[in-house]
Amino acid sequence: MKRVIVGAGVAGIAAIEAIRSLDSIGEIVMVGDDPHGYYSRPGLAYYLTGELHDKTLYPRASEDYRKLNFRYVKGRVKNILRDAHVLELENGPSISYDKLLIAVGAQAAPLEIPGATLDGVLKLDHMEDAKRILKQARRGKTAIVVGGGITALELTEGLLSRGMNVHYLLRGDRYWSGVLDDQESRIVEGRLQEVGVTLHHRAEAIEILGRKNRVIGVRLRDGRVMKCDLVAYAIGIHPRVELARQAGLAVDRGILVNEHLQTNDVNIFAAGDVAQVYDPSTGRSALDSLWSSAREQGYAAGLNMAGKATVYVKSIPFNVTRLAGLTTTIIGAVGAGDDKDLVGIARGDSETWRQLPDAMVAQSGFDVNRVRLLLGEKRLLGAVVMGDQKLSYPLEKIVSESVDISPIREELLSPQARIGDVIAKFWASMRN
Amino acid sequence: MAILGIFQRGPIKHAVLSSGQVTPDPARCVQCGICTYNCPVDIDVRAHAWRGEPVIHSHCLTCGECVARCPRGALRFEKTDLFTRRES
């Protein structure tokens, strides 16, 4: 049995670990087109800020790979010949497979305005992009950031920490309006301003201006021209579905897979950012762009490829991230608004966050330490925890384990609720 | 005692110096390696986090560098129960 994995991200690595947990000798080949192989893509944000060295981002040493006993082929797959069970590569010999996993991830949605291909227009997809950003970031020069979600802030903070004057353009009235509420957006924006970022609301870049093929400024819809030395954008991501589409696999926004991570071809699986996974509990197929989901999906796909029928049970989508230096946890369903800065979802994002059914909101804290709870009739549907993270772990468990919160619901909804104390007490009683 | 590590992350440091351990939550970890990078005695904390195993390592000082530096709150101090039974 020969299993082939296309993509060298965390879903692919997890799949190999799963296969090896059941089969220590079967042949495994991984094909990857990122010249840097497997590294922590979310960690690129901390590389940009200088909190760690690029070499730190590689979680595995060659010794670890030897133990997993697979062959790594650096290359890009051109075609999947499904009848013949063969992958054609752009440069290199074809590779046959019995079972195939497509885990090629997603890529930045392109900025489709004139001038977007000029030198100095940058995105943050992979290691090469991060290195390019660091090479072009100049102390004292001006950068314009366009977009929304987590990546736009990572770009903003990265460029700021390299000494640039950063202007952040928001098309709408506030930051990440699809996920955060008004207060949360204001907290993030306030902190950005405190550290010196200049925010521009209702500012839409319609053209990037250049001289000698190099960025010199941006023209806004209202006619204003802003001078700058580079433009960084993060307007969302697109799952890399081209290969699957060419091969005739069922594709919607991502590659459609059932609860076994299987495509409409029984020998081909998909996992991670590229997969749009059917969730039997909701009857919907959703995209996630979360590291932990990719890992879990990759692992389940690997077990299925090794012959152990395994249903992927979607965890409550959950991310802990830093927004303007503020640790923020987003759990479950939290928002439903419109976001003019993003097309589809972004990195570190989940469609499920925006599938909010009827919910009551309980909240406390109006400065950097804030908790917002989305309360269903009996369950906690979602939560956003900003700043102090003491509640984040209990809330994650209360949401993911569908704990009956009726005993504290009224208390949480009372106008002067001390949410932190109520949750802490409830959590302690649950554990005892 | 099981909740101690969650609600007293800062002050608990001294209390657990001799009886605590660093415990990861793999669902929060993105393998960035800040923990390993900042460990003064070169323990590969990240590898523990991948496996979801507490950092039980004879060299661990429980200095708290990894816990404090993790940008995603993936690490916390947890009291070990060498002499008392776990409550959860």
GROMACS .gro file of N, CA and C in nm, chain A residues 10 17 38 40 42-43 46 51-53 56-60 291-292 295 318-320 322 327 390-394 396 424 427-428 431-432, chain B residues 1-3 6-9 25-34 36-38 44 46 49-52 69-73 76 87-88:
model
  204
   10VAL      N    1   0.099   2.110   0.846
   10VAL     CA    2   0.072   2.032   0.967
   10VAL      C    3  -0.028   1.919   0.941
   17GLU      N    4   0.194   1.073   1.080
   17GLU     CA    5   0.199   1.015   1.215
   17GLU      C    6   0.086   0.914   1.235
   38TYR      N    7   0.828   2.181   0.609
   38TYR     CA    8   0.732   2.195   0.719
   38TYR      C    9   0.785   2.293   0.823
   40SER      N   10   0.625   2.621   1.120
   40SER     CA   11   0.506   2.678   1.183
   40SER      C   12   0.465   2.805   1.109
   42PRO      N   13   0.180   2.980   1.141
   42PRO     CA   14   0.132   3.086   1.232
   42PRO      C   15   0.247   3.159   1.302
   43GLY      N   16   0.357   3.087   1.321
   43GLY     CA   17   0.472   3.147   1.390
   43GLY      C   18   0.543   3.254   1.309
   46TYR      N   19   0.556   3.595   1.463
   46TYR     CA   20   0.653   3.623   1.569
   46TYR      C   21   0.793   3.638   1.512
   51GLU      N   22   1.045   3.823   1.769
   51GLU     CA   23   1.041   3.748   1.894
   51GLU      C   24   1.112   3.614   1.884
   52LEU      N   25   1.130   3.568   1.764
   52LEU     CA   26   1.207   3.445   1.747
   52LEU      C   27   1.283   3.449   1.614
   53HIS      N   28   1.375   3.356   1.603
   53HIS     CA   29   1.462   3.345   1.488
   53HIS      C   30   1.394   3.255   1.387
   56THR      N   31   1.399   2.885   1.439
   56THR     CA   32   1.316   2.831   1.546
   56THR      C   33   1.184   2.775   1.494
   57LEU      N   34   1.143   2.822   1.376
   57LEU     CA   35   1.009   2.786   1.327
   57LEU      C   36   0.996   2.644   1.275
   58TYR      N   37   1.108   2.573   1.268
   58TYR     CA   38   1.102   2.435   1.218
   58TYR      C   39   1.089   2.339   1.337
   59PRO      N   40   0.972   2.278   1.353
   59PRO     CA   41   0.952   2.196   1.474
   59PRO      C   42   1.028   2.063   1.472
   60ARG      N   43   1.065   2.015   1.356
   60ARG     CA   44   1.124   1.881   1.351
   60ARG      C   45   1.267   1.885   1.299
  291TRP      N   46  -0.483   2.599   1.274
  291TRP     CA   47  -0.375   2.501   1.284
  291TRP      C   48  -0.424   2.372   1.351
  292SER      N   49  -0.497   2.385   1.462
  292SER     CA   50  -0.537   2.265   1.535
  292SER      C   51  -0.640   2.183   1.457
  295ARG      N   52  -0.447   1.992   1.195
  295ARG     CA   53  -0.380   1.877   1.255
  295ARG      C   54  -0.477   1.762   1.279
  318PHE      N   55  -1.180   2.727   1.750
  318PHE     CA   56  -1.123   2.793   1.865
  318PHE      C   57  -0.986   2.846   1.824
  319ASN      N   58  -0.957   2.968   1.859
  319ASN     CA   59  -0.822   3.019   1.832
  319ASN      C   60  -0.782   3.114   1.942
  320VAL      N   61  -0.655   3.106   1.976
  320VAL     CA   62  -0.598   3.203   2.069
  320VAL      C   63  -0.499   3.283   1.987
  322ARG      N   64  -0.304   3.697   1.922
  322ARG     CA   65  -0.279   3.829   1.978
  322ARG      C   66  -0.333   3.932   1.882
  327THR      N   67  -0.381   3.928   2.411
  327THR     CA   68  -0.416   3.788   2.388
  327THR      C   69  -0.567   3.775   2.383
  390LYS      N   70  -0.759   3.403   3.220
  390LYS     CA   71  -0.796   3.303   3.321
  390LYS      C   72  -0.921   3.225   3.281
  391LEU      N   73  -1.017   3.294   3.218
  391LEU     CA   74  -1.144   3.228   3.189
  391LEU      C   75  -1.142   3.149   3.059
  392SER      N   76  -1.037   3.166   2.982
  392SER     CA   77  -1.043   3.108   2.848
  392SER      C   78  -1.047   2.956   2.850
  393TYR      N   79  -0.970   2.896   2.936
  393TYR     CA   80  -0.967   2.749   2.942
  393TYR      C   81  -1.100   2.691   2.990
  394PRO      N   82  -1.155   2.738   3.102
  394PRO     CA   83  -1.286   2.689   3.143
  394PRO      C   84  -1.394   2.714   3.038
  396GLU      N   85  -1.364   2.741   2.716
  396GLU     CA   86  -1.346   2.650   2.603
  396GLU      C   87  -1.411   2.514   2.635
  424ALA      N   88  -1.595   3.122   3.719
  424ALA     CA   89  -1.492   3.055   3.800
  424ALA      C   90  -1.557   2.964   3.904
  427TRP      N   91  -1.720   2.666   3.727
  427TRP     CA   92  -1.615   2.574   3.679
  427TRP      C   93  -1.562   2.491   3.794
  428ALA      N   94  -1.538   2.558   3.907
  428ALA     CA   95  -1.487   2.486   4.024
  428ALA      C   96  -1.588   2.381   4.069
  431ARG      N   97  -1.587   2.078   3.851
  431ARG     CA   98  -1.469   1.992   3.863
  431ARG      C   99  -1.466   1.914   3.994
  432ASN      N  100  -1.554   1.955   4.085
  432ASN     CA  101  -1.549   1.886   4.214
  432ASN      C  102  -1.657   1.780   4.226
  433MET      N  103  -0.794   2.117   4.403
  433MET     CA  104  -0.664   2.172   4.366
  433MET      C  105  -0.643   2.176   4.215
  434ALA      N  106  -0.725   2.103   4.144
  434ALA     CA  107  -0.701   2.094   4.000
  434ALA      C  108  -0.715   2.228   3.929
  435ILE      N  109  -0.795   2.319   3.987
  435ILE     CA  110  -0.813   2.447   3.918
  435ILE      C  111  -0.704   2.547   3.951
  438ILE      N  112  -0.502   2.712   3.681
  438ILE     CA  113  -0.571   2.796   3.584
  438ILE      C  114  -0.597   2.935   3.639
  439PHE      N  115  -0.636   2.940   3.763
  439PHE     CA  116  -0.676   3.070   3.815
  439PHE      C  117  -0.566   3.146   3.887
  440GLN      N  118  -0.453   3.086   3.901
  440GLN     CA  119  -0.345   3.158   3.970
  440GLN      C  120  -0.214   3.145   3.893
  441ARG      N  121  -0.224   3.171   3.763
  441ARG     CA  122  -0.106   3.145   3.681
  441ARG      C  123   0.018   3.220   3.730
  457ASP      N  124  -0.145   2.261   2.637
  457ASP     CA  125  -0.276   2.234   2.577
  457ASP      C  126  -0.253   2.233   2.425
  458PRO      N  127  -0.240   2.114   2.367
  458PRO     CA  128  -0.201   2.105   2.226
  458PRO      C  129  -0.296   2.181   2.132
  459ALA      N  130  -0.423   2.194   2.170
  459ALA     CA  131  -0.518   2.262   2.083
  459ALA      C  132  -0.484   2.410   2.065
  460ARG      N  133  -0.409   2.464   2.160
  460ARG     CA  134  -0.371   2.606   2.151
  460ARG      C  135  -0.238   2.628   2.085
  461CYS      N  136  -0.161   2.521   2.070
  461CYS     CA  137  -0.022   2.534   2.027
  461CYS      C  138  -0.012   2.534   1.876
  462VAL      N  139   0.066   2.627   1.821
  462VAL     CA  140   0.090   2.627   1.676
  462VAL      C  141   0.237   2.596   1.644
  463GLN      N  142   0.308   2.538   1.742
  463GLN     CA  143   0.444   2.488   1.719
  463GLN      C  144   0.541   2.598   1.674
  464CYS      N  145   0.520   2.721   1.720
  464CYS     CA  146   0.607   2.830   1.675
  464CYS      C  147   0.745   2.819   1.736
  465GLY      N  148   0.753   2.758   1.855
  465GLY     CA  149   0.883   2.733   1.914
  465GLY      C  150   0.935   2.842   2.006
  466ILE      N  151   0.854   2.944   2.036
  466ILE     CA  152   0.899   3.050   2.127
  466ILE      C  153   0.939   2.989   2.262
  468THR      N  154   1.059   2.679   2.330
  468THR     CA  155   1.188   2.612   2.320
  468THR      C  156   1.301   2.715   2.308
  469TYR      N  157   1.275   2.818   2.229
  469TYR     CA  158   1.373   2.924   2.203
  469TYR      C  159   1.414   2.994   2.332
  470ASN      N  160   1.318   3.008   2.423
  470ASN     CA  161   1.344   3.082   2.547
  470ASN      C  162   1.379   2.995   2.667
  476ASP      N  163   1.320   2.093   2.485
  476ASP     CA  164   1.233   2.112   2.370
  476ASP      C  165   1.087   2.110   2.416
  478ARG      N  166   0.837   2.263   2.298
  478ARG     CA  167   0.745   2.251   2.185
  478ARG      C  168   0.712   2.104   2.155
  481ALA      N  169   0.462   1.987   2.384
  481ALA     CA  170   0.331   2.045   2.353
  481ALA      C  171   0.264   1.969   2.238
  482TRP      N  172   0.343   1.929   2.141
  482TRP     CA  173   0.288   1.851   2.028
  482TRP      C  174   0.226   1.721   2.079
  483ARG      N  175   0.298   1.657   2.169
  483ARG     CA  176   0.252   1.527   2.219
  483ARG      C  177   0.149   1.542   2.331
  484GLY      N  178   0.130   1.666   2.379
  484GLY     CA  179   0.035   1.688   2.487
  484GLY      C  180   0.085   1.635   2.620
  501ARG      N  181   0.608   3.337   2.791
  501ARG     CA  182   0.634   3.383   2.654
  501ARG      C  183   0.536   3.330   2.552
  502CYS      N  184   0.472   3.220   2.580
  502CYS     CA  185   0.383   3.160   2.479
  502CYS      C  186   0.275   3.260   2.440
  503PRO      N  187   0.270   3.297   2.312
  503PRO     CA  188   0.174   3.400   2.272
  503PRO      C  189   0.030   3.349   2.268
  504ARG      N  190   0.011   3.220   2.287
  504ARG     CA  191  -0.124   3.164   2.275
  504ARG      C  192  -0.174   3.096   2.401
  505GLY      N  193  -0.105   3.120   2.509
  505GLY     CA  194  -0.152   3.062   2.635
  505GLY      C  195  -0.160   2.911   2.632
  508ARG      N  196   0.067   2.604   3.084
  508ARG     CA  197   0.031   2.653   3.217
  508ARG      C  198   0.098   2.566   3.322
  519GLU      N  199  -0.830   1.524   4.172
  519GLU     CA  200  -0.973   1.540   4.194
  519GLU      C  201  -1.052   1.533   4.064
  520SER      N  202  -0.984   1.552   3.951
  520SER     CA  203  -1.061   1.547   3.825
  520SER      C  204  -1.002   1.442   3.733
   0.00000   0.00000   0.00000
